[in-house]
Short mmCIF file of C-alpha atoms in Angstrom, two decimals:
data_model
loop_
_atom_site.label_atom_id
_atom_site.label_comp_id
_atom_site.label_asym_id
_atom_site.label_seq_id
_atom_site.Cartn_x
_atom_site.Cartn_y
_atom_site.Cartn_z
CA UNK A 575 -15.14 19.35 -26.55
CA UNK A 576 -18.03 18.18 -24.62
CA UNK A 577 -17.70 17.38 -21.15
CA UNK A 578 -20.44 15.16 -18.87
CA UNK A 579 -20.66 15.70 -14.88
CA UNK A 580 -22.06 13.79 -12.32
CA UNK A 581 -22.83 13.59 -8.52
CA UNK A 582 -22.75 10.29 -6.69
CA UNK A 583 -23.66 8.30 -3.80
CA UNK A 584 -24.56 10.81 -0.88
CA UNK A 585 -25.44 14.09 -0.75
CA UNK A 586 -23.15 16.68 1.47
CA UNK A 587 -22.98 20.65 1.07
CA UNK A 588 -20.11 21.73 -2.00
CA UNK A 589 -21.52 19.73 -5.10
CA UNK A 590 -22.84 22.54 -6.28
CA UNK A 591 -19.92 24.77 -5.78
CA UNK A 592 -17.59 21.90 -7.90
CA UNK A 593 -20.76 21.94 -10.80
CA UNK A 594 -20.45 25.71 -10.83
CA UNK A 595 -16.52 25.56 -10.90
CA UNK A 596 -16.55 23.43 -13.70
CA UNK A 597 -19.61 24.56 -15.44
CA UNK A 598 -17.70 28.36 -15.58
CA UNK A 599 -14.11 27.33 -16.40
CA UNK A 600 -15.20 24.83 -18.92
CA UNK A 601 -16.90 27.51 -20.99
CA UNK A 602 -15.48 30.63 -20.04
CA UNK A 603 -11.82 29.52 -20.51
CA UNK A 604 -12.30 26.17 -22.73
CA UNK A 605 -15.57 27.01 -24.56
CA UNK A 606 -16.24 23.76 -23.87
CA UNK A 607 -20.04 22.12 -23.94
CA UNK A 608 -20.57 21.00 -20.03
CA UNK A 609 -23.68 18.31 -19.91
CA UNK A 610 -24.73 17.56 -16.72
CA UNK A 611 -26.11 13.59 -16.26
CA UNK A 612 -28.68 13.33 -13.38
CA UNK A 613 -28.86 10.43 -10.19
CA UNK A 614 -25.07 9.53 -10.40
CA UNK A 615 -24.04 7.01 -12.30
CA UNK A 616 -27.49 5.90 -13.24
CA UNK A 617 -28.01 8.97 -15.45
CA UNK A 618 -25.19 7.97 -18.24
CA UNK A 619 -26.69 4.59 -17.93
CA UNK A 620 -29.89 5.49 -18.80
CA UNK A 621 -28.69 8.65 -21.12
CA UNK A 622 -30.28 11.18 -18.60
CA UNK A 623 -29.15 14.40 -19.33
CA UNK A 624 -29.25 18.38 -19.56
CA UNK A 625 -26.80 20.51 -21.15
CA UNK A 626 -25.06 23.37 -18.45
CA UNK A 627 -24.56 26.42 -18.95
CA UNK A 628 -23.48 29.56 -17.35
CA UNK A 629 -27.24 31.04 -16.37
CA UNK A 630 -27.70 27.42 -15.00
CA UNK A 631 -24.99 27.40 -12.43
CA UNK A 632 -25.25 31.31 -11.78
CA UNK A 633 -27.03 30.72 -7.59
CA UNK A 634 -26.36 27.39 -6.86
CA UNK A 635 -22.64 28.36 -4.83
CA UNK A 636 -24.64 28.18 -1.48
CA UNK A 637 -27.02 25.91 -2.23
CA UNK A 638 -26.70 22.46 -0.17
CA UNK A 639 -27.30 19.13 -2.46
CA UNK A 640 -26.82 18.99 -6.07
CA UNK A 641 -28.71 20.01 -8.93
CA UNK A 642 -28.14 16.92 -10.54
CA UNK A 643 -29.41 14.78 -7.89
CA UNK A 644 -27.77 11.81 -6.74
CA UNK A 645 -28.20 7.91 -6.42
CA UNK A 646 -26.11 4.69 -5.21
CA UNK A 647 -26.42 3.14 -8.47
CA UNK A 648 -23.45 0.87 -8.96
CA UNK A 649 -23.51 0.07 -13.11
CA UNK A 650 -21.31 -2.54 -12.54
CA UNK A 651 -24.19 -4.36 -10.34
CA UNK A 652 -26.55 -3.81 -13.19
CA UNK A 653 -26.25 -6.23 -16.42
CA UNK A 654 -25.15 -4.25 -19.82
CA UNK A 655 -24.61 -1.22 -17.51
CA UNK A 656 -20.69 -0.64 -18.56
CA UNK A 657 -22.18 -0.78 -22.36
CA UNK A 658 -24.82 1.12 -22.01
CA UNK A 659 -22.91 3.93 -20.28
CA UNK A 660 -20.38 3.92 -23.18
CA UNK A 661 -23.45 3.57 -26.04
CA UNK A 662 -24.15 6.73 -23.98
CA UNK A 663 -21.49 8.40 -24.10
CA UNK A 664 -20.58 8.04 -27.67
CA UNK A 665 -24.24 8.90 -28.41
CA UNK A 666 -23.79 11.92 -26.48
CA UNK A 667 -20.80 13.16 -27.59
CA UNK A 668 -19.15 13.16 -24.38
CA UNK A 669 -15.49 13.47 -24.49
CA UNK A 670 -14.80 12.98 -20.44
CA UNK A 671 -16.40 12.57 -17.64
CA UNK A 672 -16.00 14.63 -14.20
CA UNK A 673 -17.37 12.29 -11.15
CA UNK A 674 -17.62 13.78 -8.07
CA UNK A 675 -18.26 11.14 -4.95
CA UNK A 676 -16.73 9.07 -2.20
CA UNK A 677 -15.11 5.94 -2.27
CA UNK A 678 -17.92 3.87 -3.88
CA UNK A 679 -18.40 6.35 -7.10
CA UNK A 680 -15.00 7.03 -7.23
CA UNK A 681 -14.44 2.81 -7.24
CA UNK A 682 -16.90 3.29 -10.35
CA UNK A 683 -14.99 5.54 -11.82
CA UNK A 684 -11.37 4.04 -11.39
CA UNK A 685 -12.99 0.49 -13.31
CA UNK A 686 -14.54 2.53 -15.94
CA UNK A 687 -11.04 4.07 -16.52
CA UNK A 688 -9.72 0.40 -17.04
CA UNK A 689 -12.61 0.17 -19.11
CA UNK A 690 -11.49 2.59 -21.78
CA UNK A 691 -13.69 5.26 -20.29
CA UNK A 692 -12.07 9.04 -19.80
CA UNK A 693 -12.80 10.06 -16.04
CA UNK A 694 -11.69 12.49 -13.81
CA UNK A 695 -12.58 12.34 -9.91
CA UNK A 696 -13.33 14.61 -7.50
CA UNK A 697 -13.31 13.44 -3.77
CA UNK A 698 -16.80 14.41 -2.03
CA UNK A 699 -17.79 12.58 1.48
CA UNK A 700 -19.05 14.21 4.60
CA UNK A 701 -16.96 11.18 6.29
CA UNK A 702 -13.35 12.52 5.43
CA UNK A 703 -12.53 9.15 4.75
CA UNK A 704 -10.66 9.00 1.27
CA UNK A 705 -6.87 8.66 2.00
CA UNK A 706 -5.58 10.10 -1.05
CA UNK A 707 -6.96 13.47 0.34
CA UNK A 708 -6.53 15.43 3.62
CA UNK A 709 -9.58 17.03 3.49
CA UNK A 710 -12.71 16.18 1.58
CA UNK A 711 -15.42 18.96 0.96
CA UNK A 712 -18.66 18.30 3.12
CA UNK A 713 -16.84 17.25 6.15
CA UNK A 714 -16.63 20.87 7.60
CA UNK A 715 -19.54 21.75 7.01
CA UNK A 716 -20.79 18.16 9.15
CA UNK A 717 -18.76 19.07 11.84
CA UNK A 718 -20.22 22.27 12.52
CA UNK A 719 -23.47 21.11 12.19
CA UNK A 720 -22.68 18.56 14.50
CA UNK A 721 -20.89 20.93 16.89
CA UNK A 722 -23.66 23.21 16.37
CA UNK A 723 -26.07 20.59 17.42
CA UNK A 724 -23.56 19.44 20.56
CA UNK A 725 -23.61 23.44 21.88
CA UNK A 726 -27.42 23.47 22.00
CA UNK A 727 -27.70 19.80 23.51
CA UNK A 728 -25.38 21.16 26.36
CA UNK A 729 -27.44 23.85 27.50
CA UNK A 730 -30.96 21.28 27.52
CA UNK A 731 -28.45 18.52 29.31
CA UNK A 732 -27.52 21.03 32.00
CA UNK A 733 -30.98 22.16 32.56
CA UNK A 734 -32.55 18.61 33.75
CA UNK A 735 -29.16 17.11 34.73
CA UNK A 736 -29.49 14.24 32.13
CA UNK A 737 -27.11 12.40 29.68
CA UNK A 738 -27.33 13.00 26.56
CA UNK A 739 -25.81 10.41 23.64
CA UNK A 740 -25.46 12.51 20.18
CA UNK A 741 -25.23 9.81 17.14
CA UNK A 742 -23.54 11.35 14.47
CA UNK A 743 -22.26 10.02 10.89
CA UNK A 744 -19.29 7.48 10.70
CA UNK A 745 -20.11 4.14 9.46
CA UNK A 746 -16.23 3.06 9.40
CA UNK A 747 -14.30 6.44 10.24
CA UNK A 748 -14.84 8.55 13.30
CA UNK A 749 -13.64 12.15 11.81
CA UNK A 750 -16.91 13.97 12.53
CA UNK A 751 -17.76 12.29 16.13
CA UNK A 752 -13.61 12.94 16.89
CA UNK A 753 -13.40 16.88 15.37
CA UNK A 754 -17.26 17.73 16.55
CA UNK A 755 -16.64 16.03 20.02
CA UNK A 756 -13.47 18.12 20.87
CA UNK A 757 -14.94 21.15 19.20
CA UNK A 758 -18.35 20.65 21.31
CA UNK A 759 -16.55 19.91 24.55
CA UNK A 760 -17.73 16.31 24.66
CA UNK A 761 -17.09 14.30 27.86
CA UNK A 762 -16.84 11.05 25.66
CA UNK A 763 -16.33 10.58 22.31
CA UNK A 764 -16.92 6.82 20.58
CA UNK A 765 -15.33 5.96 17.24
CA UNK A 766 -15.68 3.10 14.75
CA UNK A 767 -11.94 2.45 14.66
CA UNK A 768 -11.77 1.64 18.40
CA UNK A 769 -14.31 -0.63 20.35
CA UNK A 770 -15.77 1.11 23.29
CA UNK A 771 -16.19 -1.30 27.25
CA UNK A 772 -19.40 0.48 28.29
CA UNK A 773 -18.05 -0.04 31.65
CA UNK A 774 -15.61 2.74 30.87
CA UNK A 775 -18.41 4.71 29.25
CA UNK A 776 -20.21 4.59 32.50
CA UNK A 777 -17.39 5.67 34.35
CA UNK A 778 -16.74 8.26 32.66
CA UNK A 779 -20.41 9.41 32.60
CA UNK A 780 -20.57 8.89 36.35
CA UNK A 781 -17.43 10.98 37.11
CA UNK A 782 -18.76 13.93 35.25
CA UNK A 783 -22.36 13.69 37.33
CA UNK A 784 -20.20 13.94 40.30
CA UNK A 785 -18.71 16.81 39.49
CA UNK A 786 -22.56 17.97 39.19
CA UNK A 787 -22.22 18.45 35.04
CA UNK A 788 -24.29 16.87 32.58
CA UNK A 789 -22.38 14.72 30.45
CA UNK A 790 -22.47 15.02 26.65
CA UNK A 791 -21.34 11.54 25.01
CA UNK A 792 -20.95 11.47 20.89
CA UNK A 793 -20.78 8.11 19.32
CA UNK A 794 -20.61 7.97 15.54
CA UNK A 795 -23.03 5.21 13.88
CA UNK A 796 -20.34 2.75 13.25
CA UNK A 797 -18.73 2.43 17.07
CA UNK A 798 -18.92 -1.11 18.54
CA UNK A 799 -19.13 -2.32 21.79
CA UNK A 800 -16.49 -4.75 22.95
CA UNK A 801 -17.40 -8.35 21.52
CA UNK A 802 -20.92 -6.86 20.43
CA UNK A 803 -21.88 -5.83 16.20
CA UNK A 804 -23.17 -2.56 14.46
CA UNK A 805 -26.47 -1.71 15.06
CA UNK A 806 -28.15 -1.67 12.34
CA UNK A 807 -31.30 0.00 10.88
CA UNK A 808 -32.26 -2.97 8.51
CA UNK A 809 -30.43 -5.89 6.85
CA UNK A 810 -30.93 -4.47 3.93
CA UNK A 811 -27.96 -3.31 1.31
CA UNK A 812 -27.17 -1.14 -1.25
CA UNK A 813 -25.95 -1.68 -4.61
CA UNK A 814 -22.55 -1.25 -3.08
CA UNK A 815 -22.84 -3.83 -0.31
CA UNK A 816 -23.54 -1.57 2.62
CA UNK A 817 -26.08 -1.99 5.43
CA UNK A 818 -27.54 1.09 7.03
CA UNK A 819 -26.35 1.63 10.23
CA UNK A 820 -28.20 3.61 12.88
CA UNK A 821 -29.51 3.27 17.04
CA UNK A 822 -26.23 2.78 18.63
CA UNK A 823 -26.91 6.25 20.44
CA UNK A 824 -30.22 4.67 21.71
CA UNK A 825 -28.92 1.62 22.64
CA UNK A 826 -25.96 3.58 24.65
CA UNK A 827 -28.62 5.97 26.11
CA UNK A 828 -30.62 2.81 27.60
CA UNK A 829 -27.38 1.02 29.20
CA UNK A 830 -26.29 4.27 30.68
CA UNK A 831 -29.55 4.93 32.20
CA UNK A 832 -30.04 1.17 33.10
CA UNK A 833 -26.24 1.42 34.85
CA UNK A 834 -26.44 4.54 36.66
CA UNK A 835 -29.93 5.24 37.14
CA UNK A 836 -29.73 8.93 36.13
CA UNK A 837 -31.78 9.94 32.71
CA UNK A 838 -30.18 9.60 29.87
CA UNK A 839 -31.55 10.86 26.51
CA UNK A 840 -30.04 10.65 22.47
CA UNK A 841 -30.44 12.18 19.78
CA UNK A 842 -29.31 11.15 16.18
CA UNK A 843 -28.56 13.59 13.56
CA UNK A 844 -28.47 11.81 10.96
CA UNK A 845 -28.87 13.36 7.50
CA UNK A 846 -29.18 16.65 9.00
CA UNK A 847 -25.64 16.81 8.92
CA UNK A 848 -25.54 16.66 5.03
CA UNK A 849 -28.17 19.60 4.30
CA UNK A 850 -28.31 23.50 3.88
CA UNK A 851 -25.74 25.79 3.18
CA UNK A 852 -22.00 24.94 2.78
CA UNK A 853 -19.75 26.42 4.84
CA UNK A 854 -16.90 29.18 3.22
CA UNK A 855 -14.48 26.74 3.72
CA UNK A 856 -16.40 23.98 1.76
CA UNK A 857 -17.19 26.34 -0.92
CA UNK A 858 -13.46 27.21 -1.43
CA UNK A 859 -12.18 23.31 -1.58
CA UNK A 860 -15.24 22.29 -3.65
CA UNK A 861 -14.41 25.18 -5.67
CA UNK A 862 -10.45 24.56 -5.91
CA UNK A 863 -11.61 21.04 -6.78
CA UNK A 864 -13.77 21.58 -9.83
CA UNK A 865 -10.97 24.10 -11.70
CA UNK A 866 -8.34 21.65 -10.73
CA UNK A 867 -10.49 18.44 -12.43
CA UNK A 868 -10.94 20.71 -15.39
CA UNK A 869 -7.13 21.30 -15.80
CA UNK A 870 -6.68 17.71 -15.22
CA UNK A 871 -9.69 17.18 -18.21
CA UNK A 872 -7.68 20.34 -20.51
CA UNK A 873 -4.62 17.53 -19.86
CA UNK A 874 -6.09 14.29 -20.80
CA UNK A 875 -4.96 13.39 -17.31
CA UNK A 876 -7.69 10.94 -16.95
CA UNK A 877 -8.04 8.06 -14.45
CA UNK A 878 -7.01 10.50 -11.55
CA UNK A 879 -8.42 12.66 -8.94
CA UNK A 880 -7.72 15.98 -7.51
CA UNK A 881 -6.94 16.30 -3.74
CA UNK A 882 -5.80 18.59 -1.25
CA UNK A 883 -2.24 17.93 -0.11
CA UNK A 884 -1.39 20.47 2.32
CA UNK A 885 -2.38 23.74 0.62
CA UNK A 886 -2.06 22.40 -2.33
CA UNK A 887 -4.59 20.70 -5.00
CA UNK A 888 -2.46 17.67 -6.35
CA UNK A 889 -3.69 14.78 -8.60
CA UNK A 890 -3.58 11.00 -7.25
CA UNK A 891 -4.26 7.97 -9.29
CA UNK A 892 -7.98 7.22 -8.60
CA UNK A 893 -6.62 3.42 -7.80
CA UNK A 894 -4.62 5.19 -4.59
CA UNK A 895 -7.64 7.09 -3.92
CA UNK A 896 -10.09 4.05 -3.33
CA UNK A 897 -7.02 1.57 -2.06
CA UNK A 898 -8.00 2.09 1.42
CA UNK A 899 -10.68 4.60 3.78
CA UNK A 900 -8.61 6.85 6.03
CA UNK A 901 -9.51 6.28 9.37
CA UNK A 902 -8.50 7.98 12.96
CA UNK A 903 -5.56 6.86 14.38
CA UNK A 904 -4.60 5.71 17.76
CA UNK A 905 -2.59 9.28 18.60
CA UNK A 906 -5.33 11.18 17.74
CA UNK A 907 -8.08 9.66 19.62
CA UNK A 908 -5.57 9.25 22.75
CA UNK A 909 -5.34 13.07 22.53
CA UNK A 910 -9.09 13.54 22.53
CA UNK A 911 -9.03 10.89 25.75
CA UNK A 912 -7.35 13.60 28.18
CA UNK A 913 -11.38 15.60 27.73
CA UNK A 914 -13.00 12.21 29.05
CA UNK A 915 -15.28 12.25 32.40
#
């Protein structure tokens, strides 16, 4: 049997732990051939290719990215691309197909299944936004980067009595400004899910300089002002229909300085939070995640994706997996709202 992997959409820490995963299992206990197509879903569209094997995978467990690189490409934007993936395929040899990605490459994957085409997701977004999953590998990994980040800021903040905005990643879900705010100790923490009055914002901010603190404020990119739109870095979109957002931690920065005359400073992450090294916990899901997808390959189980229920890896229909994102909900953000000011 020869199986074809693939990374899509963007990068986070653990691809290369579900590669390896699959990569060892497939040969070790299948004797499978594992073939490894390059930029996401452009590589099967194009026939880009390298065989996997053992020696190939043998350092990449802590190693951020993916070996196979990554891209947005969205064959179903491209004319012939459903063929030519299949001409592919059959060209190939390629008895299934292992996609690893978020909600856009797993929406690939789920139509290609329709399509006649033998897939098996794997759910991979630094967001922790797929609903079929609790937990999606990448997202711990953000958060402590983020928290990381929020620690240091703190220290800088208290120094020159200033406010400090850190933008983090969140274009529709606020996991990592919600789990990286509590964990950092932020005095307000913005989310895409609920728009923000900056009135509030500056209350809050004003309370904790009269208390003598420096206050810390994390907004992920997505958060909205009351009656105001995303910020965006250009009008520009992707081959799945998404702008790129980025500057509403500037744009808070200048209000709150404008509104209470103090300095005010921000900082955005951005795709710092997707690099280096995984953390353990990462590698362990990512890893869970590959063996599972190669059971659910070993089954013919294909059209699905593996998730973490619990404890548990489980497989979900990939049409329940891209239904709808999971997003923060009211109770948990009203818990994070008692840390305000």
């Amino acid at each position: 049997m020869r199986v074809g992997v693939l990374t899509g959409g963007g990068d986070c820490p653990g691809l290369n732990a579900v590669i390896r995963a699959v990569v060892r299992k497939g040969i070790e206990v299948h004797d499978w051939e594992v073939v490894g197509f390059r930029s996401g879903w452009r590589g099967p569209m194009t026939g880009d290719s390298r065989p996997l094997g053992l020696d190939d995978v043998e350092e990449i467990l802590t190693r951020g990215g993916t070996i196979l690189g990554s891209s947005r490409t969205n064959p179903y934007k491209e004319e012939g691309g459903v063929e030519k993936i299949k001409a592919t395929l059959a060209e190939q040899g390629i008895d299934a197909l292992v996609a690893i990605g978020g909600e856009d490459t797993l929406g690939v994957a789920k139509r290609l299944t329709d399509d006649g085409v033998g897939v098996v997701g794997v759910p991979k977004t630094i967001d922790n936004d797929l609903a079929a999953t609790d937990y999606t590998f990448g997202f711990d990994t953000a958060v402590h980067i983020a928290t990381e980040a929020i620690d240091r800021l703190r220290t800088t903040a208290e120094s020159h009595y200033r406010a400090i905005v850190v933008e983090v990643m969140g274009r529709h879900a606020g996991w990592i400004a919600l789990h990286s705010g509590l964990a950092g100790g932020a005095n307000v923490i913005l989310v895409p899910e609920r728009p923000f009055s900056v009135d509030q914002v500056v209350e809050w901010v004003e309370r904790r300089f009269e208390r003598m603190y420096a206050p810390i404020i994390v907004v992920a990119e997505g958060a909205l002002p009351e009656g105001g739109a995303e910020v965006l870095t250009s009008g520009e979109k992707d081959a799945f229909g998404h702008v790129r957002l980025g500057g509403i931690g500037t744009w808070l920065a200048d209000e709150i300085a404008e509104r209470t005359g103090k300095e005010s400073r921000a900082v955005v992450l951005g795709h710092v939070q997707r690099g280096g090294t995984p953390t353990a916990y990462d590698r362990v899901l990512a890893t869970r995640f590959g063996l599972h997808a190669v059971d659910a390959v070993r089954d013919g189980d294909f059209g699905v994706m593996v998730a973490l229920r619990g404890t548990d890896i489980v497989r979900v229909k990939l049409a329940e997996a891209t239904a709808e994102l999971k997003t923060v909900p009211s109770e948990r953000y009203q818990e994070a709202e008692v840390f305000f000011g």
